[in-house]
CSV table of C-alpha atoms in Angstrom, one decimal:
chain,number,residue,atom,x,y,z
B,1,MET,CA,219.1,27.4,57.9
B,2,THR,CA,216.4,30.0,57.8
B,3,VAL,CA,217.7,31.2,54.4
B,4,ARG,CA,217.6,27.6,53.0
B,5,VAL,CA,214.0,27.1,54.3
B,6,GLU,CA,213.0,30.4,52.6
B,7,ALA,CA,214.7,29.4,49.3
B,8,VAL,CA,212.9,26.0,49.5
B,9,ALA,CA,209.6,27.8,50.1
B,10,ARG,CA,210.2,30.1,47.2
B,11,ARG,CA,211.1,27.2,44.9
B,12,SER,CA,208.0,25.4,46.2
B,13,GLY,CA,205.9,28.4,45.4
B,14,TRP,CA,207.2,28.6,41.9
B,15,TRP,CA,206.5,24.9,41.4
B,16,ARG,CA,202.9,25.5,42.5
B,17,VAL,CA,202.6,28.4,40.0
B,18,ALA,CA,204.1,26.3,37.3
B,19,ALA,CA,201.8,23.3,38.0
B,20,THR,CA,198.9,25.5,38.0
B,21,VAL,CA,199.7,27.0,34.6
B,22,VAL,CA,200.3,23.5,33.2
B,23,THR,CA,197.0,22.3,34.6
B,24,ILE,CA,195.1,25.2,33.0
B,25,ALA,CA,196.8,24.7,29.7
B,26,LEU,CA,196.0,21.0,29.8
B,27,LEU,CA,192.4,21.8,30.7
B,28,ALA,CA,192.2,24.4,27.8
B,29,TRP,CA,193.7,21.9,25.5
B,30,ALA,CA,191.3,19.2,26.6
B,31,SER,CA,188.3,21.6,26.3
B,32,GLY,CA,189.4,22.5,22.7
B,33,ALA,CA,189.8,18.9,21.9
B,34,ALA,CA,186.3,18.0,23.2
B,35,ALA,CA,184.8,20.9,21.1
B,36,ALA,CA,186.7,19.7,18.0
B,37,ASP,CA,185.5,16.2,18.8
B,38,SER,CA,181.8,17.1,18.6
B,39,HIS,CA,182.0,17.5,14.8
B,40,GLU,CA,184.3,14.6,14.4
B,41,ARG,CA,182.1,12.4,16.6
B,42,VAL,CA,179.2,13.0,14.3
B,43,ARG,CA,181.3,12.3,11.3
B,44,ARG,CA,182.7,9.1,12.6
B,45,ARG,CA,179.2,7.9,13.6
B,46,GLY,CA,177.8,8.8,10.2
B,47,VAL,CA,174.5,10.1,11.7
B,48,LEU,CA,173.4,13.5,12.9
B,49,ARG,CA,170.8,12.8,15.5
B,50,TRP,CA,168.2,15.7,15.9
B,51,GLY,CA,165.5,16.0,18.4
B,52,GLY,CA,162.0,17.2,17.9
B,53,ASP,CA,158.4,16.6,18.7
B,54,VAL,CA,155.9,15.3,16.1
B,55,GLN,CA,153.0,16.7,18.2
B,56,GLY,CA,154.2,20.1,16.9
B,57,GLY,CA,152.6,19.0,13.6
B,58,GLU,CA,152.6,20.4,10.1
B,59,PRO,CA,154.7,22.0,8.7
B,60,TYR,CA,157.6,21.3,11.1
B,61,VAL,CA,157.8,17.5,11.4
B,62,PHE,CA,154.8,15.2,11.2
B,63,GLN,CA,153.6,11.8,10.0
B,64,ASP,CA,153.1,11.7,6.3
B,65,PRO,CA,149.2,11.4,5.7
B,66,ALA,CA,149.9,9.0,2.9
B,67,ASP,CA,152.3,6.8,4.8
B,68,ALA,CA,152.2,7.0,8.6
B,69,THR,CA,155.5,5.3,8.9
B,70,ARG,CA,157.2,8.2,7.3
B,71,LEU,CA,158.0,11.7,8.7
B,72,VAL,CA,157.7,14.8,6.6
B,73,GLY,CA,158.0,18.6,7.1
B,74,PHE,CA,160.2,21.4,6.2
B,75,GLU,CA,162.5,20.7,9.2
B,76,VAL,CA,162.8,17.0,8.0
B,77,GLU,CA,164.0,18.2,4.6
B,78,LEU,CA,166.3,20.9,6.2
B,79,ALA,CA,167.8,18.2,8.6
B,80,ALA,CA,168.5,15.9,5.6
B,81,ALA,CA,170.1,18.8,3.6
B,82,LEU,CA,172.3,19.8,6.5
B,83,ALA,CA,173.4,16.3,7.2
B,84,ALA,CA,174.2,15.8,3.6
B,85,ARG,CA,176.5,18.9,3.8
B,86,LEU,CA,178.2,17.4,6.9
B,87,GLY,CA,178.7,14.1,5.0
B,88,VAL,CA,176.4,12.1,7.2
B,89,ARG,CA,172.7,11.2,7.3
B,90,ALA,CA,170.0,12.6,9.6
B,91,GLU,CA,168.2,10.6,12.2
B,92,PHE,CA,165.1,12.0,14.0
B,93,VAL,CA,164.6,11.4,17.9
B,94,GLN,CA,161.1,12.0,19.2
B,95,THR,CA,161.1,14.0,22.4
B,96,ASP,CA,158.4,16.0,24.1
B,97,TRP,CA,158.8,19.7,23.0
B,98,SER,CA,159.1,21.0,26.6
B,99,ALA,CA,161.8,18.4,27.4
B,100,LEU,CA,164.0,19.1,24.3
B,101,VAL,CA,166.7,21.1,26.1
B,102,PRO,CA,167.2,18.7,29.1
B,103,ALA,CA,167.2,15.8,26.7
B,104,LEU,CA,170.0,17.6,24.6
B,105,GLU,CA,172.0,18.1,27.7
B,106,ARG,CA,171.6,14.4,28.6
B,107,GLY,CA,173.1,13.6,25.3
B,108,ASP,CA,170.0,11.9,23.7
B,109,PHE,CA,170.8,13.6,20.5
B,110,ASP,CA,173.2,16.0,18.9
B,111,VAL,CA,171.0,19.0,18.1
B,112,ILE,CA,167.6,20.4,18.6
B,113,MET,CA,165.7,21.5,15.5
B,114,ASN,CA,162.0,22.0,16.0
B,115,GLY,CA,160.8,25.6,15.9
B,116,LEU,CA,163.4,26.4,18.5
B,117,GLU,CA,163.2,30.2,19.1
B,118,ALA,CA,166.4,32.1,19.9
B,119,THR,CA,165.8,33.9,23.2
B,120,PRO,CA,168.3,35.4,25.7
B,121,SER,CA,167.5,32.7,28.2
B,122,ARG,CA,168.3,30.0,25.7
B,123,ARG,CA,171.5,31.7,24.7
B,124,THR,CA,172.7,31.4,28.3
B,125,ARG,CA,172.1,27.7,28.2
B,126,LEU,CA,172.7,26.6,24.7
B,127,GLU,CA,175.0,27.2,21.7
B,128,LEU,CA,172.6,28.4,19.1
B,129,SER,CA,173.3,28.2,15.3
B,130,ALA,CA,172.6,30.9,12.7
B,131,PRO,CA,168.9,31.4,12.1
B,132,TYR,CA,167.1,29.4,9.4
B,133,TYR,CA,163.7,31.0,9.6
B,134,VAL,CA,162.2,34.4,10.6
B,135,PHE,CA,158.7,34.3,12.2
B,136,ALA,CA,156.3,36.9,13.5
B,137,GLU,CA,154.0,36.5,16.6
B,138,THR,CA,150.4,36.7,15.4
B,139,LEU,CA,147.7,37.8,17.9
B,140,VAL,CA,144.5,36.0,17.0
B,141,VAL,CA,141.0,36.9,18.3
B,142,ARG,CA,137.3,36.0,17.6
B,143,ALA,CA,136.1,37.5,14.3
B,144,GLY,CA,133.5,39.6,16.2
B,145,GLU,CA,136.1,41.1,18.5
B,146,ARG,CA,136.9,44.6,17.2
B,147,ASP,CA,138.4,46.2,20.3
B,148,VAL,CA,141.7,44.3,20.3
B,149,HIS,CA,144.6,45.8,18.3
B,150,ASP,CA,147.5,45.0,20.5
B,151,LEU,CA,148.4,43.1,23.7
B,152,SER,CA,147.8,46.3,25.6
B,153,ASP,CA,144.1,45.9,24.9
B,154,LEU,CA,144.0,42.5,26.6
B,155,ARG,CA,144.7,43.6,30.2
B,156,GLY,CA,142.8,41.4,32.7
B,157,ARG,CA,142.0,38.9,30.0
B,158,ARG,CA,143.0,35.4,29.1
B,159,VAL,CA,145.5,34.8,26.2
B,160,GLY,CA,146.5,31.3,25.2
B,161,THR,CA,150.0,30.2,24.1
B,162,LEU,CA,152.5,27.4,24.2
B,163,ALA,CA,154.5,26.9,27.4
B,164,HIS,CA,158.2,27.8,27.2
B,165,SER,CA,157.8,29.6,23.9
B,166,PHE,CA,158.9,33.2,22.8
B,167,ALA,CA,155.2,34.2,22.8
B,168,HIS,CA,155.1,33.0,26.4
B,169,GLU,CA,158.0,35.3,27.2
B,170,LEU,CA,156.3,38.3,25.5
B,171,LEU,CA,153.1,37.6,27.6
B,172,ARG,CA,155.2,37.6,30.8
B,173,ARG,CA,156.2,41.2,30.1
B,174,SER,CA,152.4,42.0,30.7
B,175,PRO,CA,151.6,40.8,34.2
B,176,ASP,CA,148.1,42.2,33.8
B,177,ILE,CA,147.4,39.5,31.1
B,178,GLU,CA,146.5,35.9,32.3
B,179,ALA,CA,148.6,33.6,30.2
B,180,VAL,CA,147.0,30.2,29.7
B,181,LEU,CA,149.5,27.5,28.7
B,182,TYR,CA,149.0,24.6,26.2
B,183,GLU,CA,150.9,21.6,25.2
B,184,GLY,CA,149.6,21.4,21.6
B,185,VAL,CA,149.2,23.9,18.8
B,186,GLU,CA,145.5,23.3,17.9
B,187,GLU,CA,144.0,23.4,21.4
B,188,PRO,CA,144.4,27.1,22.1
B,189,TYR,CA,142.4,27.9,18.9
B,190,ILE,CA,139.6,25.4,19.9
B,191,ASP,CA,139.3,27.2,23.3
B,192,LEU,CA,139.4,30.6,21.6
B,193,ALA,CA,136.5,29.7,19.2
B,194,GLU,CA,134.6,28.2,22.2
B,195,GLY,CA,135.0,31.4,24.2
B,196,ARG,CA,137.2,30.0,26.9
B,197,LEU,CA,140.0,32.5,25.9
B,198,ASP,CA,140.1,36.1,24.7
B,199,ALA,CA,143.1,35.7,22.3
B,200,VAL,CA,145.9,33.5,21.3
B,201,LEU,CA,149.5,34.5,20.7
B,202,LEU,CA,151.6,32.2,18.6
B,203,ASP,CA,154.1,32.1,15.8
B,204,ASN,CA,152.6,33.1,12.4
B,205,VAL,CA,153.4,29.6,11.0
B,206,ILE,CA,151.1,28.0,13.6
B,207,ALA,CA,148.4,30.7,13.5
B,208,ALA,CA,148.2,30.3,9.7
B,209,ARG,CA,147.7,26.6,9.8
B,210,TYR,CA,145.7,26.0,12.9
B,211,GLY,CA,143.9,29.3,13.9
B,212,LEU,CA,143.1,31.4,10.8
B,213,VAL,CA,141.8,28.4,8.9
B,214,ARG,CA,138.7,28.8,11.3
B,215,PRO,CA,136.2,31.3,10.0
B,216,GLU,CA,135.2,32.4,13.4
B,217,LEU,CA,138.8,33.7,14.1
B,218,ARG,CA,140.8,36.5,12.7
B,219,ALA,CA,144.3,38.1,13.0
B,220,ALA,CA,144.3,41.2,15.1
B,221,ALA,CA,147.9,42.2,15.2
B,222,THR,CA,151.6,41.2,14.8
B,223,VAL,CA,153.5,41.4,17.9
B,224,GLY,CA,157.2,41.2,17.4
B,225,THR,CA,159.4,38.9,15.3
B,226,GLY,CA,162.0,36.2,16.2
B,227,VAL,CA,164.0,33.5,14.5
B,228,TYR,CA,164.2,29.7,14.5
B,229,VAL,CA,167.7,28.3,15.3
B,230,ILE,CA,169.4,25.0,15.9
B,231,GLY,CA,170.3,24.3,19.6
B,232,LEU,CA,173.5,22.5,20.6
B,233,ARG,CA,175.3,21.8,23.8
B,234,PRO,CA,177.4,24.8,24.9
B,235,ASP,CA,180.8,23.0,24.5
B,236,GLU,CA,180.2,21.8,21.0
B,237,THR,CA,181.3,24.9,19.1
B,238,ALA,CA,183.1,22.8,16.4
B,239,LEU,CA,179.7,21.1,15.4
B,240,ALA,CA,178.0,24.5,15.7
B,241,ASN,CA,180.5,26.1,13.3
B,242,ALA,CA,180.1,23.3,10.8
B,243,ILE,CA,176.3,23.6,11.0
B,244,ASP,CA,176.6,27.4,10.5
B,245,ALA,CA,178.7,26.8,7.5
B,246,ALA,CA,176.2,24.2,6.1
B,247,LEU,CA,173.3,26.6,6.6
B,248,ASP,CA,175.2,29.3,4.8
B,249,GLU,CA,175.7,27.1,1.9
B,250,LEU,CA,172.0,26.2,1.9
B,251,ARG,CA,171.2,29.9,1.8
B,252,ARG,CA,173.6,30.8,-0.9
B,253,ASP,CA,172.7,27.9,-3.3
B,254,GLY,CA,169.0,28.4,-2.8
B,255,THR,CA,168.2,25.2,-1.1
B,256,LEU,CA,166.8,26.8,2.0
B,257,LYS,CA,164.5,28.9,-0.2
B,258,THR,CA,163.4,25.9,-2.2
B,259,ILE,CA,162.5,24.0,0.9
B,260,LEU,CA,160.7,26.9,2.6
B,261,SER,CA,158.8,27.6,-0.7
B,262,ARG,CA,157.8,24.0,-1.0
B,263,TRP,CA,156.0,24.3,2.4
B,264,ASP,CA,154.5,27.8,1.6
B,265,LEU,CA,156.8,29.4,4.1
B,266,TRP,CA,158.9,31.8,2.1
B,267,ASP,CA,158.0,35.4,2.5
B,268,ASP,CA,159.8,38.8,2.5
B,269,ARG,CA,161.2,38.3,6.1
B,270,GLN,CA,163.2,35.3,4.9
B,271,ALA,CA,165.3,37.5,2.6
B,272,THR,CA,166.9,38.9,5.7
B,273,VAL,CA,167.2,35.7,7.7
B,274,ALA,CA,171.0,35.9,8.1
B,275,ALA,CA,170.8,39.5,9.4
B,276,VAL,CA,167.9,39.4,11.8
B,277,PRO,CA,169.0,39.6,15.5
B,278,SER,CA,167.4,37.3,18.0
B,279,ALA,CA,164.7,39.0,20.0
B,280,GLY,CA,163.4,38.2,23.4
B,281,ALA,CA,162.7,39.4,26.9
B,282,ALA,CA,165.5,39.1,29.4
B,283,ARG,CA,164.7,36.8,32.3
B,284,THR,CA,166.2,35.8,35.4
B,285,THR,CA,167.7,32.2,35.8
B,286,ARG,CA,167.6,32.5,39.6
B,287,TRP,CA,165.1,31.1,42.1
B,288,THR,CA,162.9,34.0,43.3
B,289,SER,CA,160.3,34.3,46.0
B,290,ALA,CA,157.6,34.8,43.3
B,291,GLN,CA,158.4,31.3,42.1
B,292,THR,CA,157.9,29.9,45.6
B,293,VAL,CA,154.5,31.6,45.8
B,294,LEU,CA,153.6,30.1,42.4
B,295,PHE,CA,154.7,26.6,43.8
B,296,VAL,CA,152.4,27.1,46.8
B,297,ARG,CA,149.6,28.2,44.7
B,298,ALA,CA,149.9,25.3,42.3
B,299,ALA,CA,150.0,22.9,45.3
B,300,GLY,CA,146.7,24.5,46.5
B,301,VAL,CA,145.2,23.8,43.1
B,302,THR,CA,146.3,20.2,43.3
B,303,VAL,CA,144.6,19.8,46.7
B,304,VAL,CA,141.4,21.5,45.6
B,305,VAL,CA,141.1,19.5,42.4
B,306,SER,CA,141.9,16.3,44.1
B,307,LEU,CA,139.4,16.9,47.0
B,308,LEU,CA,136.6,17.9,44.7
B,309,ALA,CA,137.3,15.0,42.3
B,310,MET,CA,137.4,12.5,45.3
B,311,ALA,CA,134.0,13.8,46.4
B,312,VAL,CA,132.7,13.0,42.8
B,313,ALA,CA,134.4,9.6,42.9
B,314,VAL,CA,133.0,8.6,46.2
B,315,THR,CA,129.5,9.6,45.3
B,316,GLY,CA,129.7,8.0,41.9
B,317,GLY,CA,131.4,4.8,43.2
B,318,LEU,CA,128.8,4.4,45.9
B,319,ALA,CA,125.9,4.8,43.4
B,320,LEU,CA,127.6,2.4,41.0
B,321,SER,CA,128.3,-0.3,43.6
B,322,THR,CA,124.9,-0.3,45.1
B,323,ALA,CA,123.4,-0.4,41.6
B,324,ARG,CA,125.5,-3.5,40.7
B,325,ARG,CA,124.6,-5.2,43.9
B,326,TYR,CA,121.0,-4.3,44.5
B,327,GLY,CA,119.8,-3.0,41.1
B,328,GLY,CA,117.8,-4.8,38.4
B,329,GLY,CA,119.3,-6.5,35.3
B,330,LEU,CA,119.4,-3.3,33.2
B,331,THR,CA,120.8,-1.1,36.0
B,332,ARG,CA,123.5,-3.7,36.8
B,333,SER,CA,124.5,-3.9,33.1
B,334,VAL,CA,124.7,-0.1,32.8
B,335,ALA,CA,126.8,0.2,36.0
B,336,ALA,CA,129.1,-2.6,34.9
B,337,THR,CA,129.6,-1.1,31.5
B,338,TYR,CA,130.5,2.3,33.0
B,339,VAL,CA,133.1,0.6,35.2
B,340,GLU,CA,134.7,-1.2,32.4
B,341,VAL,CA,134.8,1.6,30.0
B,342,PHE,CA,136.4,4.1,32.5
B,343,ARG,CA,138.8,1.5,33.9
B,344,GLY,CA,139.7,0.3,30.5
B,345,THR,CA,140.7,3.6,28.9
B,346,PRO,CA,143.4,6.0,29.9
B,347,LEU,CA,142.6,9.0,32.1
B,348,LEU,CA,144.5,11.2,29.8
B,349,LEU,CA,142.3,10.2,26.9
B,350,GLN,CA,139.1,10.8,28.9
B,351,LEU,CA,140.3,14.4,29.8
B,352,TYR,CA,141.0,15.2,26.2
B,353,VAL,CA,137.5,14.0,25.1
B,354,LEU,CA,135.8,15.7,28.0
B,355,TYR,CA,137.5,19.0,27.5
B,356,TYR,CA,138.2,19.3,23.7
B,357,GLY,CA,136.1,16.6,22.3
B,358,LEU,CA,132.8,17.8,23.9
B,359,ALA,CA,133.6,21.4,23.4
B,360,PRO,CA,131.2,22.0,20.4
B,361,LEU,CA,128.4,20.6,22.5
B,362,MET,CA,129.4,21.6,26.1
B,363,ALA,CA,132.3,24.1,26.6
B,364,LEU,CA,133.3,23.2,30.2
B,365,ASN,CA,135.6,25.4,32.3
B,366,ALA,CA,139.0,23.8,32.6
B,367,MET,CA,138.7,23.3,36.5
B,368,VAL,CA,135.3,21.8,36.1
B,369,ALA,CA,136.5,19.5,33.4
B,370,ALA,CA,139.5,18.5,35.6
B,371,VAL,CA,137.4,17.7,38.6
B,372,LEU,CA,134.7,15.8,36.5
B,373,GLY,CA,137.4,14.0,34.5
B,374,LEU,CA,139.3,12.7,37.5
B,375,GLY,CA,136.1,12.1,39.6
B,376,MET,CA,134.3,10.0,36.8
B,377,ASN,CA,137.5,8.0,36.2
B,378,TYR,CA,138.1,7.2,39.9
B,379,ALA,CA,134.4,6.4,40.4
B,380,ALA,CA,134.9,3.3,38.5
B,381,TYR,CA,137.7,2.1,40.8
B,382,GLU,CA,135.8,3.2,43.9
B,383,ALA,CA,132.8,1.3,42.8
B,384,GLU,CA,134.8,-2.0,42.8
B,385,ILE,CA,136.2,-1.2,46.2
B,386,TYR,CA,132.7,-0.6,47.7
B,387,ARG,CA,131.3,-3.7,46.0
B,388,ALA,CA,134.0,-5.8,47.6
B,389,GLY,CA,133.3,-4.2,51.0
B,390,LEU,CA,129.6,-4.8,50.6
B,391,ALA,CA,130.3,-8.5,49.6
B,392,ALA,CA,132.4,-8.9,52.8
B,393,VAL,CA,129.4,-8.1,55.1
B,394,PRO,CA,127.7,-11.5,56.0
B,395,ALA,CA,124.2,-11.7,54.7
B,396,GLY,CA,123.1,-12.6,58.2
B,397,GLN,CA,123.8,-9.1,59.3
B,398,SER,CA,121.2,-7.7,56.9
B,399,GLU,CA,118.7,-10.5,57.7
B,400,ALA,CA,119.1,-9.8,61.5
B,401,ALA,CA,118.4,-6.1,60.9
B,402,LEU,CA,115.4,-6.8,58.9
B,403,ALA,CA,114.2,-9.4,61.6
B,404,LEU,CA,114.4,-6.5,64.1
B,405,GLY,CA,112.0,-4.4,62.0
B,406,MET,CA,114.3,-2.2,60.1
B,407,SER,CA,113.5,-1.2,56.6
B,408,ARG,CA,115.9,-2.2,53.8
B,409,TRP,CA,117.3,1.3,53.6
B,410,THR,CA,117.7,1.6,57.3
B,411,ALA,CA,119.4,-1.8,57.5
B,412,PHE,CA,121.8,-0.8,54.7
B,413,TRP,CA,122.9,2.5,56.2
B,414,ARG,CA,123.0,1.5,59.9
B,415,VAL,CA,124.2,-2.1,59.6
B,416,VAL,CA,125.6,-3.0,56.3
B,417,PHE,CA,127.4,0.2,55.1
B,418,PRO,CA,129.5,0.9,58.2
B,419,GLN,CA,130.9,-2.6,58.1
B,420,ALA,CA,131.6,-2.3,54.3
B,421,LEU,CA,133.3,1.1,54.8
B,422,ARG,CA,135.7,-0.5,57.3
B,423,THR,CA,136.7,-2.9,54.6
B,424,ALA,CA,136.9,-0.3,51.9
B,425,LEU,CA,138.7,2.4,53.8
B,426,PRO,CA,142.4,1.3,52.9
B,427,GLY,CA,141.6,1.1,49.3
B,428,MET,CA,139.9,4.6,49.5
B,429,ALA,CA,143.0,6.1,51.1
B,430,ASN,CA,145.2,4.5,48.4
B,431,ASP,CA,142.9,5.9,45.7
B,432,PHE,CA,143.1,9.4,47.1
B,433,ILE,CA,146.9,9.4,47.3
B,434,ALA,CA,147.0,8.1,43.7
B,435,MET,CA,144.6,10.9,42.6
B,436,LEU,CA,146.9,13.5,44.1
B,437,LYS,CA,149.6,12.3,41.8
B,438,ASP,CA,147.3,11.7,38.8
B,439,SER,CA,146.0,15.2,39.1
B,440,SER,CA,149.2,16.2,37.3
B,441,LEU,CA,147.5,15.0,34.1
B,442,VAL,CA,145.0,17.9,34.1
B,443,SER,CA,147.8,20.2,33.0
B,444,VAL,CA,146.9,19.0,29.4
B,445,ILE,CA,143.6,20.9,29.7
B,446,THR,CA,145.4,24.1,30.9
B,447,VAL,CA,145.1,23.7,34.7
B,448,VAL,CA,148.5,24.7,36.1
B,449,GLU,CA,148.8,22.3,39.1
B,450,LEU,CA,151.9,21.3,41.0
B,451,THR,CA,153.8,19.3,38.4
B,452,LYS,CA,153.1,21.7,35.6
B,453,GLN,CA,154.4,24.6,37.8
B,454,MET,CA,157.5,22.4,38.4
B,455,THR,CA,158.2,22.0,34.7
B,456,ILE,CA,157.7,25.8,34.1
B,457,THR,CA,160.1,26.7,37.0
B,458,ALA,CA,162.7,24.1,35.9
B,459,VAL,CA,162.9,25.8,32.5
B,460,ASP,CA,163.2,29.2,34.1
B,461,VAL,CA,166.0,28.4,36.5
B,462,HIS,CA,167.8,26.0,34.1
B,463,SER,CA,167.6,23.1,36.6
B,464,TRP,CA,165.2,20.2,37.2
B,465,LEU,CA,166.8,19.0,40.4
B,466,GLY,CA,165.7,21.8,42.8
B,467,PRO,CA,162.2,22.3,41.5
B,468,GLY,CA,161.9,18.4,41.3
B,469,ILE,CA,162.9,18.0,45.0
B,470,LEU,CA,160.5,20.7,46.1
B,471,CYS,CA,157.7,19.3,44.1
B,472,ALA,CA,158.4,15.8,45.5
B,473,GLY,CA,158.4,17.2,49.1
B,474,LEU,CA,155.1,19.0,48.6
B,475,TYR,CA,153.4,15.8,47.2
B,476,LEU,CA,154.9,13.9,50.1
B,477,ALA,CA,153.7,16.6,52.6
B,478,MET,CA,150.2,16.3,51.1
B,479,SER,CA,150.0,12.4,51.0
B,480,TYR,CA,151.7,11.4,54.3
B,481,PRO,CA,149.2,13.1,56.7
B,482,LEU,CA,146.5,11.4,54.7
B,483,SER,CA,148.0,7.9,55.2
B,484,ARG,CA,148.4,8.5,58.9
B,485,GLY,CA,144.8,9.7,59.2
B,486,ALA,CA,143.5,6.8,57.2
B,487,ARG,CA,145.4,4.3,59.5
B,488,ARG,CA,143.9,6.0,62.7
B,489,LEU,CA,140.4,5.9,61.2
B,490,GLU,CA,141.0,2.2,60.4
B,491,ARG,CA,142.0,1.5,64.1
B,492,TYR,CA,139.0,3.5,65.3
B,493,LEU,CA,136.5,1.5,63.1
B,494,ALA,CA,138.2,-1.8,63.9
B,495,PRO,CA,135.8,-4.2,65.9
B,496,ALA,CA,138.3,-4.5,68.8
B,497,ALA,CA,138.2,-0.7,69.3
B,498,ARG,CA,134.5,-0.4,69.6
């Protein structure tokens, strides 16, 4: 009996091993089939969908100045040439540059082709094609700056660059340098010209078109080289191989050189494009304690900006509401115009105008511009809340105070205003909570607050879930006590409680 059981057990063990081997083989076959399907999928659909960001501007992909409905750029031509080699047509998908990788992973398009630099961190996350362009990192300073010859000369100073770029990774190697991050390619050079930065480090393609065209700037040094590649999902090696083969054809028949030359991009570096290895600083993809510290610091920036901006909004809103209620005709008109203009235009636009638009006249510090921009915008909303509160106080209250011998000013502050405040308080609390969240917009003027830090960390650790949950938790931790405190104050100010 015992022998039979052992025999059965041995046979069962062999069955398990055989089943495991078959399962692994099936998975391997399925994986290979999926990889092969990536090219076939594009062929069947007849379209190669490529992701990019038009904000990157000339010469990558941008709106044709002669026909805004049409996109032009060397990557538009390259995408069309590649698609033709694959027997399909190219279709552009607009996506914010910092979100290109997660959008690719979501399946929004087939490939990324928008100045995507080959770095070690991207190689761990994506399948990268052969390079199609070799770039150099150009360090740009003001024309009168003669002491800067390398990054080592910029210790303790501010250097602007694009977030998540190869230049950003180079700056991270030098912790003594303060890296100031931007979303667009022109804004860093505006800030450098205005003296809000000490240098800008970006690809030579960008420096030549957006920085060195300014007479007040000059190139100080070239800091390393890298390559532009096409990014694909890691399991789509069949499509990657097809694109590599198409790129090789474009190089051999001179099409790539013709495209690059047409956009004044061909130089000696391009002759070695197929042989240039990718360069980049090795970085961790794990969550570290340093990233937690950066999160906490960014949350502190959010709180400081929101508190100061709310102080501006409350003061401005009170002045506007009293001007509209008690002022003369002209004063009321000016106050009403302010409210309509600031309520009727996007906060993001106001921040751009305040920080970049007014820079030639008044180069505000980024934090000052953030506080003023948020405060001036919310002052318009606060003014309407206070106006409603003042209107809710019966006129007899003011008349009674005047009949008791109070001046108009004393009657306002001691009788009318406390009652109006009670009505306005819930709206003020809502506005402050909304401002905490809207403060994320100030990242466009280089202030690294909580949401911006979340996006930086998400790219570093290759995940949006963990940083996103932590970011949401911190926002909730900041806003919930505020809601509770506002409700307590409302109860304290309620007539029945007095």
